[in-house]
Amino acid sequence: MSELALTLDASGLKCPLPVLKTRKAIKGLEPGQLISVQSTDPASPLDFKHFCNSGGHELVSEAELDGAFTFVIRKGA
């Protein structure tokens, strides 16, 4: 996996804020770069899958530990 270009902590925010903040942050990345996002919103797994599918991005990995989610997303073209 490539090196992360950006890490975003959206912990404590509720839907739709984690995805909105990610959308804003990912605009500054080049296609192919990776962003890691942390979120505690229980709806995040579904929200980020939809965000990636609709935005042409790749959900590289998803992990959950004690109610905290970490998503690694590769920016699409």
Coordinates of C-alpha atoms in Angstrom, one line a residue:
M1 CA 0.0 0.0 0.0
S2 CA 1.2 3.5 -0.7
E3 CA 2.1 6.0 2.0
L4 CA -0.8 8.0 3.5
A5 CA -1.0 11.5 2.1
L6 CA -3.5 12.7 4.8
T7 CA -5.1 11.6 8.1
L8 CA -8.4 13.0 9.1
D9 CA -9.9 12.6 12.6
A10 CA -13.7 12.8 12.4
S11 CA -14.3 11.2 15.8
G12 CA -17.3 12.5 17.7
L13 CA -19.0 13.8 14.6
K14 CA -22.4 12.4 13.4
C15 CA -23.6 11.7 9.9
P16 CA -23.2 13.3 7.5
L17 CA -20.2 15.3 8.9
P18 CA -17.5 12.6 8.6
V19 CA -18.2 12.1 4.9
L20 CA -18.6 15.8 4.2
K21 CA -15.2 16.5 5.9
T22 CA -13.6 13.7 3.9
R23 CA -15.1 15.0 0.7
K24 CA -13.6 18.4 1.3
A25 CA -10.2 17.0 2.4
I26 CA -9.9 14.5 -0.6
K27 CA -10.3 17.4 -3.1
G28 CA -6.7 18.5 -2.2
L29 CA -5.2 15.1 -3.0
E30 CA -3.9 13.8 -6.3
P31 CA -5.6 10.8 -7.9
G32 CA -4.2 7.6 -6.3
Q33 CA -3.2 9.2 -3.0
L34 CA -4.4 7.7 0.2
I35 CA -6.4 9.3 3.1
S36 CA -7.0 7.7 6.4
V37 CA -10.2 8.7 8.2
Q38 CA -11.1 7.9 11.8
S39 CA -14.8 8.0 12.8
T40 CA -17.0 7.0 15.8
D41 CA -20.3 7.3 14.0
P42 CA -22.0 3.9 13.8
A43 CA -23.3 4.7 10.3
S44 CA -19.8 5.4 9.0
P45 CA -19.2 1.9 7.4
L46 CA -22.3 2.3 5.1
D47 CA -21.7 6.0 4.5
F48 CA -18.1 5.5 3.4
K49 CA -18.9 2.6 1.2
H50 CA -21.5 4.7 -0.6
F51 CA -19.1 7.7 -0.7
C52 CA -16.5 5.6 -2.4
N53 CA -18.8 3.9 -4.8
S54 CA -20.6 7.2 -5.9
G55 CA -17.4 9.2 -6.0
G56 CA -15.1 6.8 -7.9
H57 CA -12.8 6.3 -5.0
E58 CA -11.4 2.9 -3.7
L59 CA -12.1 1.8 -0.1
V60 CA -8.7 0.2 0.5
S61 CA -9.4 -0.9 4.1
E62 CA -11.9 -0.7 6.9
A63 CA -11.3 -1.6 10.5
E64 CA -13.3 -1.3 13.7
L65 CA -11.9 -1.4 17.3
D66 CA -14.1 -0.6 20.3
G67 CA -16.6 1.5 18.3
A68 CA -14.0 3.5 16.5
F69 CA -13.7 3.0 12.7
T70 CA -10.7 3.6 10.5
F71 CA -11.1 3.8 6.7
V72 CA -8.3 4.1 4.2
I73 CA -9.5 5.5 0.9
R74 CA -7.6 5.9 -2.4
K75 CA -8.7 9.0 -4.4
G76 CA -10.1 8.1 -7.7
A77 CA -9.5 9.9 -11.0

